[in-house]
XYZ file of C-alpha atoms in Angstrom:
685
model
C 111.227 7.827 49.536
C 107.802 7.676 50.225
C 106.409 4.859 49.035
C 103.302 5.576 46.784
C 100.083 3.182 46.921
C 98.504 1.760 43.636
C 95.107 1.384 43.258
C 93.957 -1.063 41.684
C 90.363 -0.046 39.903
C 88.047 -2.587 41.377
C 86.111 -4.788 38.795
C 82.086 -2.893 38.512
C 79.302 -6.043 39.524
C 77.197 -6.256 36.467
C 73.417 -6.217 38.004
C 71.622 -7.306 34.309
C 70.968 -10.919 35.072
C 69.280 -10.037 38.442
C 67.124 -7.354 37.201
C 65.605 -9.675 34.375
C 65.220 -12.196 36.359
C 63.094 -9.907 38.954
C 60.987 -8.846 35.525
C 60.694 -12.499 34.697
C 59.170 -13.808 38.334
C 56.972 -10.827 38.386
C 55.762 -12.040 34.488
C 55.465 -14.892 36.051
C 53.482 -14.445 38.983
C 51.026 -12.418 37.311
C 50.201 -15.108 34.011
C 49.864 -17.295 37.405
C 47.205 -14.707 38.627
C 45.803 -14.489 35.233
C 45.343 -18.125 34.842
C 44.349 -18.582 38.209
C 41.599 -15.878 37.156
C 40.666 -17.053 34.498
C 39.889 -20.975 36.122
C 37.751 -18.965 38.429
C 35.951 -16.991 36.098
C 35.521 -20.335 34.692
C 35.265 -23.214 37.056
C 33.447 -20.897 39.410
C 32.135 -18.268 38.301
C 30.978 -19.227 34.676
C 27.582 -20.317 34.256
C 26.608 -17.352 36.320
C 28.748 -15.309 34.378
C 26.968 -16.668 31.195
C 23.051 -16.508 32.664
C 24.173 -12.708 33.216
C 25.443 -12.220 29.322
C 21.994 -14.065 28.262
C 19.881 -11.330 29.986
C 21.329 -8.812 27.382
C 20.162 -9.772 23.769
C 19.049 -8.233 20.738
C 14.895 -7.734 20.717
C 12.667 -5.799 18.034
C 9.084 -4.131 18.269
C 7.556 -4.894 15.223
C 4.703 -2.515 13.744
C 2.416 -3.440 10.804
C 2.364 -1.404 7.138
C -0.252 -1.030 5.006
C -1.489 -4.193 3.255
C -1.609 -4.067 -0.812
C -4.624 -3.036 -2.683
C -6.840 -5.407 -4.851
C -8.263 -3.493 -8.038
C -10.356 -4.358 -10.806
C -8.890 -4.584 -14.914
C -10.509 -0.838 -15.312
C -8.605 0.608 -11.742
C -11.057 0.482 -9.137
C -10.553 -0.276 -5.792
C -12.371 -3.378 -4.905
C -10.349 -4.418 -1.369
C -8.919 -0.853 0.339
C -6.731 -0.896 3.394
C -7.634 1.882 5.764
C -5.793 2.676 8.959
C -7.434 3.566 12.702
C -5.647 4.437 15.145
C -6.530 1.948 17.911
C -4.714 1.331 21.409
C -2.058 -1.764 21.698
C -0.263 -3.146 24.320
C 3.234 -4.691 23.990
C 4.327 -6.418 27.042
C 8.082 -7.481 27.858
C 9.461 -10.829 28.521
C 9.751 -9.414 32.442
C 6.081 -7.854 32.914
C 4.208 -9.414 36.089
C 0.724 -10.553 35.980
C -0.187 -8.025 38.589
C 1.474 -4.734 36.516
C -0.766 -6.105 33.606
C -3.544 -6.328 35.773
C -2.484 -2.479 36.918
C -1.787 -1.256 33.451
C -5.290 -3.675 32.972
C -7.580 -1.114 35.836
C -6.353 2.173 34.348
C -6.850 1.436 30.604
C -10.346 0.886 31.966
C -10.301 3.837 33.123
C -9.666 5.701 29.761
C -11.089 3.049 26.991
C -14.319 2.190 26.458
C -14.229 -1.048 25.389
C -18.086 -2.490 23.707
C -19.384 -5.589 25.167
C -19.729 -7.164 21.470
C -15.847 -7.035 21.366
C -15.136 -8.464 24.926
C -13.290 -12.294 24.948
C -13.712 -13.448 28.127
C -13.381 -16.762 28.930
C -14.026 -18.775 32.476
C -10.538 -19.476 32.932
C -9.769 -15.365 32.104
C -12.751 -14.678 35.204
C -10.669 -17.190 37.311
C -6.817 -16.154 36.478
C -8.443 -12.198 37.203
C -9.650 -13.630 40.907
C -6.423 -15.225 41.886
C -4.636 -11.900 40.659
C -6.533 -9.248 42.491
C -6.284 -10.710 45.874
C -2.854 -13.102 45.851
C -3.340 -13.202 49.964
C -6.625 -15.013 49.072
C -5.908 -16.906 46.519
C -2.556 -18.285 48.945
C -4.614 -19.488 51.773
C -7.126 -20.903 49.765
C -3.667 -23.050 48.187
C -2.429 -23.831 51.692
C -6.097 -25.010 52.753
C -6.639 -27.233 49.781
C -3.275 -28.837 50.707
C -4.121 -28.942 54.182
C -7.178 -31.158 53.285
C -5.138 -33.498 51.567
C -3.571 -37.037 52.530
C 0.349 -36.480 52.682
C 1.249 -39.144 50.495
C -1.125 -37.599 48.128
C -0.395 -33.886 48.842
C 3.467 -34.573 48.171
C 2.941 -36.195 44.920
C 1.018 -33.008 43.474
C 3.737 -30.712 40.590
C 3.398 -26.925 40.709
C 0.984 -27.855 38.176
C -1.423 -29.879 39.745
C -1.148 -26.987 42.866
C -2.590 -24.494 40.464
C -5.361 -26.664 38.651
C -6.779 -27.351 41.911
C -7.450 -23.709 43.162
C -8.103 -22.780 39.650
C -10.807 -25.509 40.343
C -12.171 -24.636 43.583
C -12.920 -21.633 42.192
C -16.794 -20.956 42.168
C -18.736 -19.650 39.395
C -20.784 -16.994 42.064
C -17.193 -15.956 42.688
C -16.535 -15.370 39.498
C -19.967 -13.640 38.353
C -18.770 -9.736 38.527
C -19.946 -6.537 36.805
C -19.473 -5.021 33.971
C -17.068 -2.622 34.812
C -14.943 -5.432 36.110
C -16.204 -7.678 33.086
C -14.161 -4.628 31.086
C -11.374 -4.919 32.957
C -10.623 -8.200 32.529
C -11.480 -8.093 29.009
C -8.649 -6.011 28.482
C -6.538 -7.797 30.533
C -7.685 -10.855 28.168
C -5.744 -8.754 24.973
C -2.603 -7.703 26.738
C -1.774 -11.362 27.300
C -3.428 -12.865 23.808
C 0.195 -13.366 22.165
C 4.254 -13.070 22.694
C 5.971 -10.816 24.567
C 6.961 -7.675 22.456
C 4.379 -8.744 19.903
C 1.374 -5.874 19.448
C -2.308 -6.767 21.415
C -5.213 -4.889 20.191
C -6.766 -3.545 23.232
C -9.871 -1.420 21.149
C -9.899 -0.635 17.343
C -10.767 2.639 16.629
C -9.997 5.260 19.527
C -11.653 7.905 19.860
C -9.621 11.475 20.305
C -10.276 12.137 23.623
C -9.241 8.248 24.367
C -5.809 9.081 22.885
C -6.042 12.347 24.090
C -5.367 10.539 27.946
C -3.723 7.698 27.076
C -0.499 10.156 25.628
C -1.484 12.244 28.614
C -0.879 8.994 31.010
C 2.109 7.028 29.290
C 4.168 6.966 31.961
C 1.459 5.333 34.348
C 0.786 3.146 31.270
C 3.637 0.852 30.568
C 3.657 -0.514 27.023
C 0.612 0.787 25.670
C 0.994 2.646 22.759
C -1.533 4.338 19.827
C -1.021 3.353 16.855
C -1.927 3.154 13.260
C -4.483 -0.647 12.281
C -4.574 -1.579 9.204
C -8.344 -2.913 8.568
C -9.599 -4.305 4.968
C -12.693 -1.990 3.105
C -15.127 -3.403 0.318
C -16.568 -0.043 -1.072
C -18.427 -2.548 -3.875
C -19.638 -4.707 -0.639
C -21.175 -7.902 -1.089
C -20.206 -7.703 -4.781
C -17.617 -10.520 -5.688
C -16.319 -9.886 -2.020
C -16.282 -14.253 -1.275
C -13.713 -14.339 -4.080
C -11.651 -11.611 -2.863
C -11.039 -13.735 0.621
C -11.003 -12.935 4.573
C -8.157 -10.829 6.499
C -7.816 -12.266 9.818
C -5.498 -13.403 12.576
C -3.462 -16.360 12.145
C -6.135 -19.765 12.336
C -5.171 -21.737 15.263
C -4.581 -24.825 13.239
C -1.771 -22.649 10.816
C 0.644 -21.130 13.848
C 3.008 -23.089 13.748
C 3.285 -22.961 9.173
C 3.282 -19.157 9.254
C 5.462 -18.710 12.485
C 8.422 -20.895 11.064
C 8.117 -18.204 8.138
C 8.624 -15.401 10.616
C 4.923 -14.482 11.704
C 3.798 -13.467 15.054
C 1.172 -15.108 16.625
C -0.380 -11.960 15.732
C -0.368 -11.558 13.002
C -2.855 -11.799 10.378
C -2.850 -13.235 7.145
C -5.087 -13.753 4.162
C -7.288 -16.704 4.980
C -9.171 -17.714 1.925
C -9.259 -17.365 -1.941
C -7.285 -14.207 -3.194
C -6.348 -13.052 0.111
C -4.273 -16.088 0.439
C -3.541 -17.321 -2.573
C -1.723 -13.830 -3.191
C -0.536 -13.191 0.755
C 3.505 -12.979 0.210
C 2.834 -9.729 -2.249
C 0.185 -8.521 -0.365
C 1.472 -8.807 3.125
C 4.621 -5.842 2.254
C 7.570 -6.221 5.366
C 6.854 -5.051 8.405
C 8.743 -2.216 10.418
C 10.905 -3.114 13.433
C 12.355 -1.028 16.617
C 15.641 -2.575 17.286
C 17.413 -2.697 20.449
C 18.939 -4.322 23.602
C 17.164 -5.825 26.500
C 19.265 -6.427 29.613
C 17.078 -8.643 31.864
C 14.031 -7.901 29.850
C 14.305 -4.629 29.947
C 15.360 -2.244 27.235
C 18.602 -0.235 27.327
C 19.238 2.433 24.977
C 17.522 3.617 22.251
C 16.132 1.328 19.470
C 16.816 1.710 15.969
C 14.388 1.592 13.220
C 13.906 -0.372 10.709
C 11.782 0.173 7.779
C 9.438 -1.444 6.652
C 7.456 -1.875 3.032
C 4.042 -1.528 2.165
C 2.264 -4.752 0.559
C 2.036 -4.572 -2.965
C -1.157 -4.115 -5.221
C -2.681 -6.519 -7.406
C -4.840 -5.359 -10.480
C -7.313 -8.350 -11.548
C -8.731 -9.333 -14.712
C -12.236 -9.225 -13.959
C -13.761 -6.073 -14.586
C -17.064 -5.488 -11.338
C -19.273 -3.428 -13.483
C -19.556 -6.191 -15.717
C -19.467 -8.510 -12.726
C -22.270 -6.209 -10.977
C -24.364 -6.721 -14.646
C -23.990 -10.600 -14.526
C -25.403 -10.877 -11.087
C -28.568 -9.237 -12.104
C -28.840 -11.150 -14.621
C -29.126 -14.124 -12.894
C -31.062 -12.802 -10.067
C -33.857 -11.791 -13.104
C -33.697 -15.099 -14.675
C -34.277 -17.304 -11.166
C -37.309 -14.750 -10.245
C -38.263 -15.273 -14.108
C -37.482 -19.781 -13.738
C -39.083 -20.038 -9.989
C -43.108 -20.078 -11.408
C -42.309 -23.178 -13.214
C -39.282 -24.951 -11.224
C -40.212 -24.946 -8.007
C -36.298 -26.370 -6.929
C -34.630 -23.584 -8.647
C -33.332 -20.912 -6.353
C -29.087 -20.546 -7.520
C -27.573 -19.866 -10.696
C -23.992 -19.813 -11.497
C -22.031 -17.834 -14.631
C -18.805 -18.026 -15.732
C -16.835 -15.847 -18.969
C -13.143 -15.355 -19.635
C -11.510 -14.592 -22.215
C -10.808 -17.731 -24.413
C -7.413 -16.175 -25.475
C -5.602 -15.356 -22.594
C -7.306 -17.418 -19.611
C -8.334 -13.741 -17.932
C -11.602 -14.268 -15.854
C -14.154 -11.820 -16.644
C -16.806 -12.561 -13.868
C -17.347 -15.003 -11.427
C -20.919 -14.941 -10.850
C -23.568 -17.076 -8.272
C -26.512 -16.152 -6.907
C -29.183 -17.934 -4.661
C -32.918 -16.673 -3.482
C -33.788 -17.907 0.200
C -36.966 -18.708 0.251
C -38.062 -17.232 3.334
C -36.341 -14.039 2.654
C -36.828 -13.672 -0.402
C -33.139 -11.955 -1.359
C -30.432 -12.643 -2.797
C -27.494 -14.017 -1.433
C -23.910 -14.181 -3.339
C -22.833 -17.314 -3.669
C -20.357 -17.115 -6.666
C -18.031 -19.058 -4.923
C -19.641 -22.311 -6.066
C -18.307 -21.820 -9.627
C -15.245 -23.251 -8.083
C -16.641 -25.061 -5.647
C -19.945 -26.597 -6.387
C -20.530 -29.505 -8.932
C -23.869 -30.507 -11.413
C -24.689 -32.427 -13.983
C -23.803 -30.414 -17.252
C -25.853 -32.561 -19.926
C -25.583 -31.710 -23.221
C -22.832 -29.185 -23.297
C -20.303 -31.917 -22.982
C -21.466 -32.876 -26.973
C -18.468 -30.632 -29.248
C -15.733 -33.051 -26.614
C -17.911 -36.363 -27.649
C -18.053 -35.723 -31.300
C -14.939 -33.941 -31.382
C -13.252 -37.193 -29.624
C -15.201 -39.616 -32.085
C -14.267 -38.187 -35.318
C -10.223 -38.626 -33.788
C -10.752 -42.327 -32.556
C -12.412 -42.598 -35.447
C -16.297 -44.125 -34.822
C -17.847 -41.823 -36.996
C -16.742 -39.974 -39.620
C -17.277 -36.383 -40.399
C -20.518 -35.613 -42.095
C -22.126 -39.013 -41.046
C -25.672 -39.984 -41.138
C -26.824 -41.813 -38.435
C -30.853 -42.187 -38.072
C -31.882 -40.847 -34.601
C -34.621 -43.271 -33.170
C -34.798 -44.917 -29.668
C -32.090 -47.545 -28.828
C -33.079 -50.935 -26.343
C -30.479 -51.876 -24.115
C -31.707 -54.321 -22.135
C -34.099 -52.745 -20.420
C -33.519 -49.255 -20.876
C -34.737 -47.449 -23.375
C -32.663 -44.568 -24.826
C -33.964 -41.663 -26.708
C -32.924 -37.761 -27.678
C -35.797 -35.707 -26.724
C -37.303 -35.926 -30.000
C -36.893 -38.111 -32.827
C -35.009 -36.670 -35.400
C -34.823 -39.136 -37.504
C -31.098 -38.721 -40.588
C -28.861 -36.272 -39.045
C -25.076 -35.939 -39.562
C -22.214 -34.854 -36.841
C -23.476 -31.124 -37.098
C -26.768 -31.312 -36.993
C -26.155 -33.597 -34.359
C -24.382 -30.698 -32.396
C -27.319 -27.918 -33.381
C -30.195 -30.019 -32.262
C -28.704 -31.561 -29.584
C -29.561 -35.065 -30.412
C -28.511 -38.573 -27.576
C -28.845 -40.656 -29.505
C -25.631 -39.638 -31.537
C -23.625 -39.427 -28.778
C -24.818 -42.687 -27.673
C -24.103 -44.314 -30.833
C -20.220 -42.724 -30.165
C -20.472 -44.370 -26.849
C -21.312 -48.133 -28.374
C -19.213 -47.893 -30.919
C -16.230 -47.011 -28.152
C -17.297 -49.460 -26.285
C -17.381 -51.847 -29.131
C -20.559 -53.104 -27.957
C -22.347 -53.969 -31.386
C -19.510 -56.715 -32.052
C -19.586 -57.888 -28.310
C -23.394 -57.156 -27.179
C -21.847 -57.060 -23.993
C -23.209 -54.774 -21.578
C -20.697 -54.532 -18.805
C -17.139 -56.004 -18.644
C -13.627 -54.879 -20.075
C -15.104 -52.931 -23.204
C -17.212 -50.625 -21.137
C -13.929 -49.964 -19.010
C -11.315 -49.205 -21.727
C -13.854 -47.056 -23.513
C -14.613 -45.240 -20.284
C -11.092 -44.632 -19.762
C -10.576 -43.115 -23.326
C -13.517 -41.020 -22.880
C -12.304 -39.255 -19.512
C -9.056 -39.202 -20.823
C -10.358 -36.683 -23.456
C -12.872 -35.016 -21.324
C -10.042 -34.213 -19.369
C -8.308 -32.290 -21.831
C -10.825 -30.489 -22.524
C -10.195 -29.285 -18.403
C -13.373 -31.551 -17.487
C -13.092 -33.472 -14.359
C -9.284 -32.054 -13.569
C -8.227 -29.408 -11.766
C -8.366 -26.199 -13.861
C -5.360 -24.176 -12.557
C -7.219 -21.100 -11.470
C -5.117 -18.979 -9.157
C -6.921 -19.589 -5.433
C -5.830 -21.902 -3.186
C -8.418 -24.956 -3.848
C -11.194 -26.151 -6.354
C -13.377 -28.624 -6.440
C -12.783 -31.416 -9.233
C -16.178 -32.301 -9.877
C -17.565 -35.399 -9.140
C -15.929 -38.766 -10.696
C -17.872 -41.784 -10.781
C -16.534 -45.579 -13.168
C -19.502 -47.070 -14.910
C -20.033 -50.149 -14.897
C -22.565 -50.498 -17.630
C -22.643 -50.208 -21.349
C -25.728 -47.933 -20.000
C -23.834 -45.434 -17.490
C -21.211 -45.014 -20.467
C -24.114 -43.718 -23.052
C -24.817 -41.099 -20.080
C -21.540 -39.818 -19.344
C -21.544 -39.047 -23.317
C -23.765 -36.393 -22.676
C -22.821 -34.796 -19.525
C -25.147 -36.912 -17.309
C -23.706 -39.832 -14.788
C -20.615 -37.321 -13.621
C -20.374 -33.639 -12.684
C -18.409 -31.304 -13.368
C -18.223 -27.241 -11.870
C -18.704 -23.723 -13.848
C -15.258 -23.097 -13.996
C -13.984 -26.441 -15.858
C -17.395 -26.276 -17.798
C -16.000 -22.786 -18.713
C -12.578 -23.945 -19.640
C -14.161 -26.860 -21.660
C -15.740 -24.115 -23.455
C -12.877 -22.267 -24.159
C -10.561 -24.807 -25.058
C -13.416 -25.377 -28.527
C -13.736 -21.876 -28.802
C -9.344 -20.896 -29.140
C -9.073 -24.237 -31.015
C -7.711 -27.000 -28.287
C -5.317 -24.999 -26.079
C -6.558 -25.757 -22.368
C -5.766 -22.011 -21.170
C -5.234 -21.791 -17.494
C -7.456 -19.214 -16.120
C -6.551 -16.889 -13.546
C -7.854 -14.072 -11.542
C -4.876 -11.847 -11.424
C -3.647 -8.813 -14.512
C -0.652 -7.502 -12.805
C 1.451 -6.788 -9.913
C 2.230 -3.394 -9.176
C 4.053 -0.924 -6.903
C 1.914 0.434 -4.365
C 0.190 3.145 -4.867
C 1.076 3.289 -8.630
C -1.826 2.824 -10.122
C -1.675 5.589 -12.170
C -0.461 5.058 -16.001
C 1.523 7.788 -15.717
C 3.518 6.368 -13.073
C 2.361 2.612 -12.809
C 5.591 0.026 -11.905
C 4.757 -3.112 -12.865
C 6.106 -5.689 -10.886
C 4.827 -9.204 -12.633
C 2.349 -9.539 -15.327
C -0.052 -12.949 -15.843
C 1.431 -13.933 -18.921
C -1.610 -16.738 -20.861
C -0.730 -20.362 -20.015
C -1.370 -23.111 -22.633
C -1.714 -26.383 -20.133
C -2.149 -28.566 -22.907
C -3.504 -28.609 -26.575
C -6.329 -31.550 -26.359
C -4.973 -34.460 -28.508
C -7.445 -34.222 -31.636
C -6.603 -33.573 -34.780
C -7.854 -29.679 -35.443
C -9.993 -30.415 -38.265
C -12.299 -32.533 -35.546
C -12.227 -29.434 -33.007
C -13.375 -26.714 -36.183
C -15.835 -29.641 -37.079
C -17.417 -29.391 -33.340
C -16.698 -25.689 -33.288
C -19.058 -25.624 -36.400
C -21.653 -27.610 -35.007
C -21.921 -24.881 -32.054
C -21.999 -22.298 -34.826
C -24.904 -24.257 -36.437
C -26.722 -24.093 -33.083
C -27.318 -20.640 -33.060
C -27.863 -20.066 -36.617
C -30.441 -22.762 -37.092
C -30.481 -24.859 -33.643
C -31.361 -24.038 -29.927
C -29.279 -21.149 -29.429
C -30.888 -18.930 -32.168
C -31.697 -16.381 -29.805
C -28.070 -15.542 -29.825
C -28.156 -14.108 -33.546
C -30.230 -11.161 -32.225
C -27.218 -9.107 -31.005
C -25.703 -9.098 -34.046
C -22.604 -10.228 -33.217
C -21.580 -13.910 -34.911
C -21.735 -16.431 -31.926
C -21.238 -20.134 -31.226
C -23.481 -21.692 -28.643
C -24.538 -24.912 -27.223
C -27.467 -25.511 -24.577
C -27.712 -28.338 -21.607
C -30.418 -30.425 -20.173
C -29.235 -32.549 -17.444
C -31.436 -34.820 -15.256
C -30.549 -34.288 -11.841
C -31.177 -34.794 -8.262
C -32.645 -31.719 -6.493
C -30.484 -30.387 -4.151
C -31.284 -27.705 -0.750
C -28.937 -24.705 -0.046
C -26.353 -27.153 2.092
C -25.976 -29.081 -1.323
C -27.976 -32.198 0.296
C -30.819 -34.010 -2.085
C -33.798 -32.517 -1.194
C -36.524 -35.632 -0.280
C -40.316 -36.336 -0.679
C -42.129 -37.390 2.133
C -41.493 -41.444 1.367
C -37.625 -39.822 1.780
C -36.733 -40.558 -2.057
C -34.259 -37.590 -3.901
C -36.865 -35.807 -5.563
C -36.089 -35.590 -9.607
C -35.524 -31.837 -11.472
C -33.307 -30.860 -14.622
C -30.307 -28.525 -14.399
C -30.767 -26.068 -17.806
C -27.213 -24.540 -19.092
C -25.621 -23.113 -21.821
C -21.834 -22.627 -23.043
C -20.413 -20.339 -26.097
C -18.123 -18.311 -27.431
C -18.227 -14.531 -29.360
C -17.028 -13.643 -31.770
C -17.356 -16.902 -33.507
C -13.712 -16.195 -35.797
C -11.879 -14.255 -32.853
C -13.392 -14.657 -29.573
C -13.144 -12.422 -27.076
C -15.716 -14.445 -24.293
C -16.599 -17.485 -23.300
C -19.187 -18.612 -21.025
C -20.343 -21.145 -19.226
C -24.041 -21.009 -17.367
C -25.670 -23.647 -14.974
C -28.159 -23.868 -13.842
C -30.120 -26.115 -11.106
C -33.228 -27.078 -10.676
C -34.709 -25.200 -13.642
C -37.060 -26.748 -15.744
C -38.175 -24.188 -17.907
C -36.951 -23.825 -21.099
C -35.794 -20.611 -23.024
C -33.800 -18.842 -19.470
C -30.741 -20.364 -20.410
C -30.487 -19.080 -24.031
C -31.539 -15.609 -22.425
C -29.156 -15.284 -19.955
C -26.452 -16.162 -22.593
C -27.591 -13.223 -24.836
C -27.966 -11.073 -21.749
C -24.253 -11.565 -20.929
C -23.448 -10.855 -25.020
C -25.506 -7.735 -24.593
C -24.006 -6.628 -21.776
C -19.957 -7.552 -22.573
C -20.450 -5.695 -25.513
C -22.436 -3.354 -24.287
C -25.058 -3.109 -27.536
C -28.900 -3.524 -28.337
C -30.514 -6.032 -30.223
C -30.711 -5.690 -33.980
C -34.307 -8.140 -33.817
C -36.049 -5.450 -35.846
C -33.039 -5.973 -38.815
C -33.190 -9.400 -38.733
C -37.317 -9.760 -39.048
């Protein structure tokens, strides 16, 4: 019987652990490789790669937008924005000197830059001499270095070497013809600002120049023709000084403007309203944002739209301003014959209820040319002695301090203090407070000052009582706006000239508007405070801010409106303010301002004559042959109308005017101009 072999199946081997181990090993190798590569990247090549990454960055090119316009209260354009297509240049961060020189040479063949517009320095000419022939420059450097002792040569920095070369270039070597000078001027403009900032090559390119540039853009990298916005003044010099300047950022202000995001070549308002409302008028520039690699643009830029500056409407009436200018010119010519030192006059007209400034005028006659110059900014910058116009405040605080009583009579006769004899322009006899204002009594005011200093009890000409009285008087005058900033919306204003009297006679002078000087705008604020019943209103030129181009009433978009702002209420009882007002009214009815009755409008007014020193155009005292200051008079006037519900208050200062009546005539003419009326003198007779 055959034996059968039984086959026992073999146990199958499990290969899974082997495969897992193999997989883990492979993963380990990959991780090890990755870690190794990261180490190489970070440790060996980290700095190099970081530099490469930094070469790729986001950059932007800025484009100007139109600056906001400035209008008068009636919508007439005072400062317009016009565009001139102009040649501009923007250099990249990596543009080399020789590349810029090449562009400048090519541009000079296309663009005509007038000689008056060229800004070329000696350094520009030397830089050109170096750039035009680098090999010659290098040979010069090597020769200069070879002539130096070895120790001295080794101590030189690169900057020292550059300066050595510059110093070696002679004047003869940088004397160029006109064509070369134009190339240097263009190169100077191309290098004036930061990379990517627009540099103006020529303002107002001709059609031919623009066409040639467009045809040759590939040969002129960085060059473009763009709108360049400029200011235009339709009314010429009238009120232009208050509009201010708009120009490139002054060197001393660059740091502060750069901190605000401005470019080196940006233009800003640098004075008066342009400066005050820079943030409103400027707008938001447009940008092309793009990526650069190693300083060169990569791909197409993304345009970020800008917004033009907002427009502003002023409280000023330009036609009224022109009339006031002419009134002052006429007065200066009329007063010259009897007043050899009278060559300028100032007038401020404002609404005493709202503080809106309707006109700020200053005119000065040039002796040599017999032509007038606009000096309107003197209304906020030049201080003069205001004379008797201050007496309203003096009477009001005298009543408040109870050194006089309403209706109290004082005998107007000269007073002797030590060696000084003080008097009014005439002896007026027995007068009360209203008469003192209407007739302009000095003695009445002197008595207020003397009583305030307790002079009659102590008999002291100097001492603490004088100082305390001065502090009291100054305290009240400041509440009216005299001797402090008025708050006018301008970058700067004068607070006048302050001095501390050291004897009672100077305190007396102060009570009649002598000794201390004030500006026309301060005098106007003081007058307005009396006119409105005791509120010191902030004077302002801004009326409204509107969206650009929305002046038309049908689509006017008002951003903000200047609201009347009472800075303080005078700390004097209302009945005493009214007493001073009545005295000014009486001055028109029966006093020194009677001419204002001819207008037919109820008004209040006060004349003021002050002894002063004649000043020249530079503001310095005029002197006679012996070197002594020349004495003269200031003739002034303040007032308001209508009396009960005033629409205007005015302040007139006429330094050097010694003739009588002209100051009140100017006030009369201002009323006629504002109310647009004819005299009613015939009806008054």
